[in-house]
Structure formats: C-alpha cells, structure tokens
Coordinates of N, CA and C in Angstrom, one line a residue:
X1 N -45.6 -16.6 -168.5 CA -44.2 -16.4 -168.3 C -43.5 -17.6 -168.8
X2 N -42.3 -17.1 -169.5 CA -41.8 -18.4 -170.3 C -40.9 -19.2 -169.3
X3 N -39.7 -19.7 -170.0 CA -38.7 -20.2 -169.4 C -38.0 -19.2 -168.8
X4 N -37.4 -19.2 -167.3 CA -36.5 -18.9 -167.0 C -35.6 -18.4 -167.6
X5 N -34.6 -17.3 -167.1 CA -33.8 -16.1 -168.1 C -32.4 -17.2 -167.6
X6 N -31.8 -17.4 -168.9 CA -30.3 -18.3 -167.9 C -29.0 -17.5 -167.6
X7 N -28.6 -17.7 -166.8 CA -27.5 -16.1 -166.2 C -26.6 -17.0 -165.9
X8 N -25.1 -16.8 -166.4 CA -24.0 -16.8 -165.8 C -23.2 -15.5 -165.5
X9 N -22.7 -15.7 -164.1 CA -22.4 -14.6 -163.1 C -20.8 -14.8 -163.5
X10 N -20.2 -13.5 -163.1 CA -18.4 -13.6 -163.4 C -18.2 -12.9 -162.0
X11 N -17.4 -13.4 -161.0 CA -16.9 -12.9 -160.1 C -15.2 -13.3 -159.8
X12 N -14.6 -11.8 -159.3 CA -13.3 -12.2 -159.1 C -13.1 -13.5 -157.8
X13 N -11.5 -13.7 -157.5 CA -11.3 -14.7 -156.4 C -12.1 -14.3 -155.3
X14 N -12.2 -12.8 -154.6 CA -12.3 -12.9 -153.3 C -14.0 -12.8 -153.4
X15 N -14.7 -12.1 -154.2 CA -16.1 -12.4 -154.0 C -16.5 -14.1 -154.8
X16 N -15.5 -14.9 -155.1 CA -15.8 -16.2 -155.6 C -15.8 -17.2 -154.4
X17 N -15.2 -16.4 -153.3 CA -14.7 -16.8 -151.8 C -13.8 -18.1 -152.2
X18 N -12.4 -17.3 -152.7 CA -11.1 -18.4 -153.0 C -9.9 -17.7 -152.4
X19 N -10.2 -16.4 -151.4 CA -9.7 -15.7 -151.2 C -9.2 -14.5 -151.6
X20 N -8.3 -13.4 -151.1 CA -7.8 -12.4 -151.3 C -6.9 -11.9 -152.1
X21 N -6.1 -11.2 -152.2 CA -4.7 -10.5 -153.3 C -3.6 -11.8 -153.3
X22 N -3.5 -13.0 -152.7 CA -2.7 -13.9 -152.6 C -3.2 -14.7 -153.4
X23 N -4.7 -14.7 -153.9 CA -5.0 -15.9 -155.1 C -5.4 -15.0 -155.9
X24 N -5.1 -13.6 -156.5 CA -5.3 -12.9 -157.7 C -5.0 -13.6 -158.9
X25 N -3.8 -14.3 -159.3 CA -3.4 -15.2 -160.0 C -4.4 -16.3 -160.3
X26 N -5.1 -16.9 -159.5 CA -5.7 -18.2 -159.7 C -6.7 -18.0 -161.2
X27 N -6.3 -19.4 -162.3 CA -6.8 -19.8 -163.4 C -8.7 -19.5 -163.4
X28 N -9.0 -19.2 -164.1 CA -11.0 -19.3 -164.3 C -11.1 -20.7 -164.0
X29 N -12.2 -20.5 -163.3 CA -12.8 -21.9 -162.6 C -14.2 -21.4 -162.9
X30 N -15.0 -22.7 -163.1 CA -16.7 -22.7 -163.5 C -17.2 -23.2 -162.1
X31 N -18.1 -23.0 -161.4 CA -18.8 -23.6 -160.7 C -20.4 -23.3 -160.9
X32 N -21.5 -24.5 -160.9 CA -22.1 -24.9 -161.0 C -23.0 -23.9 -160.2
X33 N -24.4 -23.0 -160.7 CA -24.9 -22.3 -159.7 C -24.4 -21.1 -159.1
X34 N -25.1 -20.4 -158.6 CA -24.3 -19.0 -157.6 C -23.7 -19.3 -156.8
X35 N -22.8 -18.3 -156.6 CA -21.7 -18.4 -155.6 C -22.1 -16.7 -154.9
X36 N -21.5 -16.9 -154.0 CA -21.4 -15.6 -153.0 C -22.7 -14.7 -153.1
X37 N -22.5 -13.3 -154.0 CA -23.0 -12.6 -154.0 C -23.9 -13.2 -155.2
X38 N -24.2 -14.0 -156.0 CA -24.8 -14.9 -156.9 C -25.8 -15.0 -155.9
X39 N -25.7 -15.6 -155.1 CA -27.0 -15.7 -153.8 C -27.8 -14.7 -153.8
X40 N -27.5 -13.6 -154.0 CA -28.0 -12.6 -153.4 C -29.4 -12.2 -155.2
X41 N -28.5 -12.4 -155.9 CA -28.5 -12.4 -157.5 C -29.9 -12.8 -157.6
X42 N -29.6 -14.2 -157.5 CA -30.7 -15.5 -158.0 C -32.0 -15.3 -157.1
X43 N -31.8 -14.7 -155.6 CA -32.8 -14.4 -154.9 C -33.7 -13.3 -155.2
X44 N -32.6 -12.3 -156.2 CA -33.3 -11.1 -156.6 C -34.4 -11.2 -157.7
X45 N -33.9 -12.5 -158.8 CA -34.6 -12.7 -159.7 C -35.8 -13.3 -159.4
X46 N -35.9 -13.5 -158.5 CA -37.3 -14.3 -158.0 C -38.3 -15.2 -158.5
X47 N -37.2 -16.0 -159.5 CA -37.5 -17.4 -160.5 C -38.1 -17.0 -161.8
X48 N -37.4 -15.3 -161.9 CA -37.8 -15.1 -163.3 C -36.6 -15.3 -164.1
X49 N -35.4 -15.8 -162.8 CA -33.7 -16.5 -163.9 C -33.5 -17.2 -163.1
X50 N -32.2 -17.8 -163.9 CA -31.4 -18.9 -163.1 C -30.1 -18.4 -163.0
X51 N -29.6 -18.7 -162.4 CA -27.8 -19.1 -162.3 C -27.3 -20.2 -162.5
X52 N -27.0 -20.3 -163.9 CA -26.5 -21.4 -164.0 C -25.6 -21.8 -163.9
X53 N -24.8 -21.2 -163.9 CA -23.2 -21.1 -163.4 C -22.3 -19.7 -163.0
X54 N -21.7 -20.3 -162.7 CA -20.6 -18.5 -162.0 C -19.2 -19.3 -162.7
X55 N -18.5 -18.0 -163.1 CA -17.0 -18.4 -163.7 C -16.5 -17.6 -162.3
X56 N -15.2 -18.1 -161.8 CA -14.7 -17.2 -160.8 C -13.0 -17.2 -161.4
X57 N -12.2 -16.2 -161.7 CA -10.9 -16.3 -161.5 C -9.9 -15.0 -160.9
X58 N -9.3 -15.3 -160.6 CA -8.5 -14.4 -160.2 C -8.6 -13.2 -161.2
X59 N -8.8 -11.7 -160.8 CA -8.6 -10.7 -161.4 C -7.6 -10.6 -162.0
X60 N -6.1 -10.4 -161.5 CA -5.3 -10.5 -161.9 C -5.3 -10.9 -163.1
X61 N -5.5 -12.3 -163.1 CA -5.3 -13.8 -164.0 C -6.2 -13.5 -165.0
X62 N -7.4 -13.1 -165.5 CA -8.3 -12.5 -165.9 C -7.6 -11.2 -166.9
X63 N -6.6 -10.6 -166.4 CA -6.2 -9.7 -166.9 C -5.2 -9.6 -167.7
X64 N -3.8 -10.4 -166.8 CA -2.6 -10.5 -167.2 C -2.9 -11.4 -168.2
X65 N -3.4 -12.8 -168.2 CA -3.7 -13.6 -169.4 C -5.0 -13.4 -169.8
X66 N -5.0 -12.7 -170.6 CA -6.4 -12.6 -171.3 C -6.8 -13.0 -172.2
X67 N -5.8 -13.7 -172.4 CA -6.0 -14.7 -173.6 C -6.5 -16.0 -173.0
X68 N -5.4 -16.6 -172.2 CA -6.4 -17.7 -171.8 C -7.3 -17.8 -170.6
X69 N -7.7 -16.3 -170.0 CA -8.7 -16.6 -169.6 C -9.9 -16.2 -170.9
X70 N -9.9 -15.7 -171.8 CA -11.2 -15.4 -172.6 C -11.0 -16.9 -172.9
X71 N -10.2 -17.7 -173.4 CA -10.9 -19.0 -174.0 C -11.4 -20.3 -173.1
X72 N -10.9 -19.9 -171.7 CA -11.7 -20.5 -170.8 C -13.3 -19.6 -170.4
X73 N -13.2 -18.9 -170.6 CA -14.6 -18.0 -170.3 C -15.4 -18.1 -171.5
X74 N -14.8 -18.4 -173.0 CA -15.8 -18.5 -174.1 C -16.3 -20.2 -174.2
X75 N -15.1 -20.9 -173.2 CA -16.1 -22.2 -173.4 C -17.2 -22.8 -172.2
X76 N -16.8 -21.5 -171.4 CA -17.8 -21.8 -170.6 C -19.3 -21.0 -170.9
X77 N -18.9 -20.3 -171.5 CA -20.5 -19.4 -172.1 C -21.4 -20.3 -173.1
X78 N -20.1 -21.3 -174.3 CA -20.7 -22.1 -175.2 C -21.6 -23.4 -174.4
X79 N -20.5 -24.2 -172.8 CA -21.3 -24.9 -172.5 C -22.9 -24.8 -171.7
X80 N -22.5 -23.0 -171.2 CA -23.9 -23.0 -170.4 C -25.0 -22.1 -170.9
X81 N -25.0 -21.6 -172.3 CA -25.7 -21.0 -173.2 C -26.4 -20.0 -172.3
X82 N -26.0 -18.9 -171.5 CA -26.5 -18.2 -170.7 C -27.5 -17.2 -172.1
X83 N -28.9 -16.2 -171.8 CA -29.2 -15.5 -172.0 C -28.7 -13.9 -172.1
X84 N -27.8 -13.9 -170.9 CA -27.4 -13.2 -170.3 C -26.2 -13.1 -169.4
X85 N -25.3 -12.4 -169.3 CA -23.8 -12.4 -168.3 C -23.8 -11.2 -167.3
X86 N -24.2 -11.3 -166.0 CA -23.7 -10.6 -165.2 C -22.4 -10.6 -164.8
X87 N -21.4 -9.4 -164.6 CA -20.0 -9.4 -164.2 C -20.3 -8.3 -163.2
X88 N -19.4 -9.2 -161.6 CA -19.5 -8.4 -160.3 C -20.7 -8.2 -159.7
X89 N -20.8 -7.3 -158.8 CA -19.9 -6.0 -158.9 C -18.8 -5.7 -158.5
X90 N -18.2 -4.6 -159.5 CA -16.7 -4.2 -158.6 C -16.3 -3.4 -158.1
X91 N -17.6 -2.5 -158.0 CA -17.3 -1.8 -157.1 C -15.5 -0.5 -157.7
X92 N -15.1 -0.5 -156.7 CA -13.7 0.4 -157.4 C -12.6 -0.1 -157.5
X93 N -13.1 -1.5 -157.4 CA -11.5 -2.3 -157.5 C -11.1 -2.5 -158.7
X94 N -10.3 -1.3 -159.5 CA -9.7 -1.6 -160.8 C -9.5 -2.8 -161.5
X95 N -8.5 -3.4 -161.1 CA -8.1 -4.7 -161.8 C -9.4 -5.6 -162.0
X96 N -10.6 -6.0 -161.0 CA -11.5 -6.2 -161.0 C -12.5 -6.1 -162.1
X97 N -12.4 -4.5 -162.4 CA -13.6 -3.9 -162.8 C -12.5 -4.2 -164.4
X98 N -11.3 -4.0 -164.7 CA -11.1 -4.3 -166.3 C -11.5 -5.8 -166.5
X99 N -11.7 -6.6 -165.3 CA -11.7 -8.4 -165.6 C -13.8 -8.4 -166.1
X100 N -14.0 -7.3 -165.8 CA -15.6 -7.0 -166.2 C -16.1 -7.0 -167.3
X101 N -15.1 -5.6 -167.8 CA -14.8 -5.1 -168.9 C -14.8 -5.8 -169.9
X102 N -13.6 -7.3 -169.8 CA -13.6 -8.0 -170.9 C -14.3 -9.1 -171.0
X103 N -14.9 -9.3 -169.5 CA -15.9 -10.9 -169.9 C -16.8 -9.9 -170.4
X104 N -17.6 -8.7 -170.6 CA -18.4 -8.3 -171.0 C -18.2 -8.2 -172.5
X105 N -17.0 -7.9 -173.0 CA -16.2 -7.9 -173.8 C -17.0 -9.0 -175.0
X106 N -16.5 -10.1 -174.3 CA -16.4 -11.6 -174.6 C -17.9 -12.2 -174.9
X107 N -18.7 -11.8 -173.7 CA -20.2 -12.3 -173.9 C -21.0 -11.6 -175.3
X108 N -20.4 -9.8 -174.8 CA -20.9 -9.1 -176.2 C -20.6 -9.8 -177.7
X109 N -19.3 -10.0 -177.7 CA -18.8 -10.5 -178.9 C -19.5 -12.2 -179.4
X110 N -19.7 -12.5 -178.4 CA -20.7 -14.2 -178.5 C -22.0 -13.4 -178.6
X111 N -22.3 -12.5 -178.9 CA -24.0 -12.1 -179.1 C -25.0 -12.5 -178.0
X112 N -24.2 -12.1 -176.5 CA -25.1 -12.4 -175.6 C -24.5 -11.1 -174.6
X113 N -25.9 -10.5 -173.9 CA -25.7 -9.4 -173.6 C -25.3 -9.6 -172.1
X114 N -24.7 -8.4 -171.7 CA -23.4 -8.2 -170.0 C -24.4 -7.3 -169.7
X115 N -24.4 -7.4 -168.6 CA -24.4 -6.0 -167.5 C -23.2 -5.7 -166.5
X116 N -22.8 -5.4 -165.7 CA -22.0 -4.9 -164.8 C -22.6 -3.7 -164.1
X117 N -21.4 -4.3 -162.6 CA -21.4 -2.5 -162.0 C -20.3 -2.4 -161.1
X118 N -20.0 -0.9 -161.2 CA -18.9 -0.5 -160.5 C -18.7 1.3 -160.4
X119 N -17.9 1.4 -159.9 CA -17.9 3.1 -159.6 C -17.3 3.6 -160.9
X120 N -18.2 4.8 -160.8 CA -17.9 5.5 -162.7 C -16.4 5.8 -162.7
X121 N -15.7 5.9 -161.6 CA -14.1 6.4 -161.8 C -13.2 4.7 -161.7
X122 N -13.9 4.1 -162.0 CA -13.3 2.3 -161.7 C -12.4 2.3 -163.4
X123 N -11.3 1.9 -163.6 CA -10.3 1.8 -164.7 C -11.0 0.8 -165.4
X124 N -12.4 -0.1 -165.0 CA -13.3 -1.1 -166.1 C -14.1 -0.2 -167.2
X125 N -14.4 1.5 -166.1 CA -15.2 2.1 -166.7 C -14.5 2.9 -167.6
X126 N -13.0 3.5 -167.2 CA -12.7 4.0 -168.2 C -12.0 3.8 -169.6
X127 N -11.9 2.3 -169.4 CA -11.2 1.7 -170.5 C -12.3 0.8 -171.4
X128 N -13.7 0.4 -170.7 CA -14.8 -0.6 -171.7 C -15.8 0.4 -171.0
X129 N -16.2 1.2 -171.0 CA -17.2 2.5 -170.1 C -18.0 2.1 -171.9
X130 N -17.7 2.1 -172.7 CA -18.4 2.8 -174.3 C -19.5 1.8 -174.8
X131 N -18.7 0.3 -174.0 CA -18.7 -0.8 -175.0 C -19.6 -1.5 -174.0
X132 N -19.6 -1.4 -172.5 CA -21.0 -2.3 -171.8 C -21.7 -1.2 -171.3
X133 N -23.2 -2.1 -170.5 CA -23.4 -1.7 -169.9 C -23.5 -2.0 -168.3
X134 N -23.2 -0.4 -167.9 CA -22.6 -0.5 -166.0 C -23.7 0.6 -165.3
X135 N -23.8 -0.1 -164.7 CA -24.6 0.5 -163.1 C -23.8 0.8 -162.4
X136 N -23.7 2.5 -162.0 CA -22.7 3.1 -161.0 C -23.0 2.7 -159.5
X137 N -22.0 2.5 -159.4 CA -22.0 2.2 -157.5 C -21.0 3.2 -157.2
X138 N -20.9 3.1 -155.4 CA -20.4 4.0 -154.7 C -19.1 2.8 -154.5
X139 N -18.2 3.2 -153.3 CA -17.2 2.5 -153.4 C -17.3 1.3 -152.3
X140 N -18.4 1.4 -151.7 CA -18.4 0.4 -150.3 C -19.5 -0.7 -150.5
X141 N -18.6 -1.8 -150.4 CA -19.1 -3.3 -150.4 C -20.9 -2.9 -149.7
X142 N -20.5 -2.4 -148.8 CA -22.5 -2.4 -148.0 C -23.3 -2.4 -148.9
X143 N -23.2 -1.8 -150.2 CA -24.4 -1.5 -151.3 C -24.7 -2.6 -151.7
X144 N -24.1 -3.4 -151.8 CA -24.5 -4.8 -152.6 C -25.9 -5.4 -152.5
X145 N -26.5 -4.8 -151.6 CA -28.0 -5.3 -151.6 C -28.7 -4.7 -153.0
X146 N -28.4 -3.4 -152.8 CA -29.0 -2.7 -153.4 C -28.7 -2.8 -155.4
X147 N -26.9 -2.6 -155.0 CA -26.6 -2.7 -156.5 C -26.9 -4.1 -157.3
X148 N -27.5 -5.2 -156.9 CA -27.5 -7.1 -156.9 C -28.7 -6.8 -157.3
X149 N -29.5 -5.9 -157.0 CA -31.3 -5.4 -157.1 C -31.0 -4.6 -158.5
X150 N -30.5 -3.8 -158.6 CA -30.5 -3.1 -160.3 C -29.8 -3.7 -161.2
X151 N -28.8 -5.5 -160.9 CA -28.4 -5.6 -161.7 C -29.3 -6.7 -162.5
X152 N -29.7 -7.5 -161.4 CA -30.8 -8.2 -161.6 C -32.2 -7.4 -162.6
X153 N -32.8 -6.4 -162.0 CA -33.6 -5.7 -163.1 C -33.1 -5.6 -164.5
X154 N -32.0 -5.3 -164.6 CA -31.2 -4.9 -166.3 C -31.2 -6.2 -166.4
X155 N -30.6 -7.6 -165.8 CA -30.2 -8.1 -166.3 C -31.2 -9.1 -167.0
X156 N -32.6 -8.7 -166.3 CA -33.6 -9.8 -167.1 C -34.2 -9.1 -168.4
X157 N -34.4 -7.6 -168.2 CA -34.3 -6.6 -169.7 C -33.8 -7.5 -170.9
X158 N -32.4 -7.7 -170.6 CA -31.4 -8.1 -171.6 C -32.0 -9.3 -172.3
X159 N -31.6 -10.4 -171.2 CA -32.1 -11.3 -170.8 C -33.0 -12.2 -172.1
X160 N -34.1 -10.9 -172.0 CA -34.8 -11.4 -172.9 C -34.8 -10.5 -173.6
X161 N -34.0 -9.5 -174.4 CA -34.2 -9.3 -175.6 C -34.9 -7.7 -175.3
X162 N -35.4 -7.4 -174.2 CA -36.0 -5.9 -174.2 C -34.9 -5.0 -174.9
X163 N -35.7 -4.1 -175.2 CA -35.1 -2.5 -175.3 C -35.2 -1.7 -174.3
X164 N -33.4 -1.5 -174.1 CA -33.4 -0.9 -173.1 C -33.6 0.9 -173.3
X165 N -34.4 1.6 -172.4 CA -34.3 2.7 -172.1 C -33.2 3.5 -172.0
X166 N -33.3 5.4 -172.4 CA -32.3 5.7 -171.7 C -31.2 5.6 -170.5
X167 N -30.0 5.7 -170.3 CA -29.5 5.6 -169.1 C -29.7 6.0 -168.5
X168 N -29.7 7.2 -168.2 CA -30.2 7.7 -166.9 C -31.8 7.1 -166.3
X169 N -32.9 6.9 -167.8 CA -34.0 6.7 -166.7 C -34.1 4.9 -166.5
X170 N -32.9 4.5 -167.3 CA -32.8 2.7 -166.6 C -31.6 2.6 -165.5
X171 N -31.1 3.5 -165.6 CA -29.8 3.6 -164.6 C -28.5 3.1 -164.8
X172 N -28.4 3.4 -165.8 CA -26.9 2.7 -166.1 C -26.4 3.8 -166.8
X173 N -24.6 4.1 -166.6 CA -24.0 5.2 -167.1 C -23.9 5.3 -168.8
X174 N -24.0 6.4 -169.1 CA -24.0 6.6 -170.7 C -22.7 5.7 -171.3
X175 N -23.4 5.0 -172.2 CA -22.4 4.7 -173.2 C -21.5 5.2 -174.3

C-alpha cells in the first residue's frame, strides 16, 4: 500500500460548525484537517487517506461570489495538492448542493477528481448533475453515517486513479 490518498473536504458554514443561515455569507476559510463530518470521513478511510484540509464557506458566499470564492478554493487546492475533493454532503439543501457543484466544478477543471452527495432532486444535481460525480441521498441528516461510508469508497477509487464502474453498480447517479 502506497502513500496515503490526500483529500480535501468542502463543507458549507453550518456542517463547518460556524453556524447557521445567519453566516451563509461568510468568506472560504481553510482549516487544517477534518472538521465536522470530515471526522466521520477520515475515520471511514481507515488510513488509506488523509484530510488534509477542509475549505468551509458560507453557501451562500460560495454562490453569490463565485468568483472569489473559486480563487480562494483554487489556492487552496494548489497549496494542499489533494488527490482528490470530497464536497458535503448536502443532502437537499439547494444553495448547498450548487456550492458542490462548483467546487467540483473547480477541482475537475484543476485535473483532480470530486465526488459529492445529495438528493437527486437537490438544484447541485440539476444544474452540475452531468459534470460530477454524486451519490444520491435521502433528505435527512441521520444518513450521514452511511452516505460518509460511500463517499469515502468513491472517493479513494478516484483518489487513485481507478476506473470507475457503472453507476448504478458503483452507486452514484448517471452522468
């Protein structure tokens, strides 16, 4: 087994734990290692990745400026040379799930592969549905054990470079 797969995670404000709809707004922030549901991530990988950092910004902020959040999000990919970009999950929180869409966006376009997840009817899926790849979830936070376990699987696929299988028999919605 080689080196370690290196993962940077994207989570909005309130799974970044900076709070709720009142810090939607807040700028991309880097922090060092997993945060929140990154815990759950890194534990999944079982030292076959790392976390090397988590970007967290406001959904919103992520959205409405997308311009300067991609150039805060592309210099954080250049400083932490991830293998791979997990974004979320989001589950069906729209604004959320487009702030997915484009770090996936962003990582794709740097030639380093995204996974995500969110509910197939989430506005991430129906506007970048073509362009990542997403693992459908249901709409309730409870799953997160579960969905943090399939993203982790794809995301070490990536990671290193596998070919991925059909979607349905890897589990992620058609592109």
């Amino acid at each position: 087994m080689g080196a370690p797969v290196r993962v940077v995670h994207y989570l909005n404000q309130f799974f970044g734990g900076i709070g709720g709809e009142e810090h939607a707004n807040v700028p991309v922030g880097i922090r060092e290692g997993p945060v929140g549901p990154g815990r759950a991530l890194a534990e999944a990988f079982a030292g076959e990745a790392i976390v090397v950092a988590t970007i967290v910004s406001g959904d919103n902020y992520f959205v409405e400026e997308s311009d300067a959040a991609s150039a805060s999000a592309r210099e954080a990919l250049e400083k932490w040379k991830p293998d791979v970009v997990v974004c979320g999950p989001a589950f069906d929180a729209g604004r959320y799930g487009l702030a997915c869409g484009l770090m996936s966006r962003i990582a794709r376009e740097m030639g380093i592969p995204a996974v995500t997840a969110m509910h197939p009817d989430n506005t991430g899926v129906l506007v970048h549905g073509k362009e990542m790849i997403t693992i459908p979830t249901g709409i309730e936070v409870t799953e997160m054990a579960g969905v943090v376990k399939k993203m982790a699987t794809l995301a070490l696929k990536l990671g290193r470079r596998a070919e991925l299988g059909p979607a349905k028999q890897e589990g992620y919605l058609p592109t």
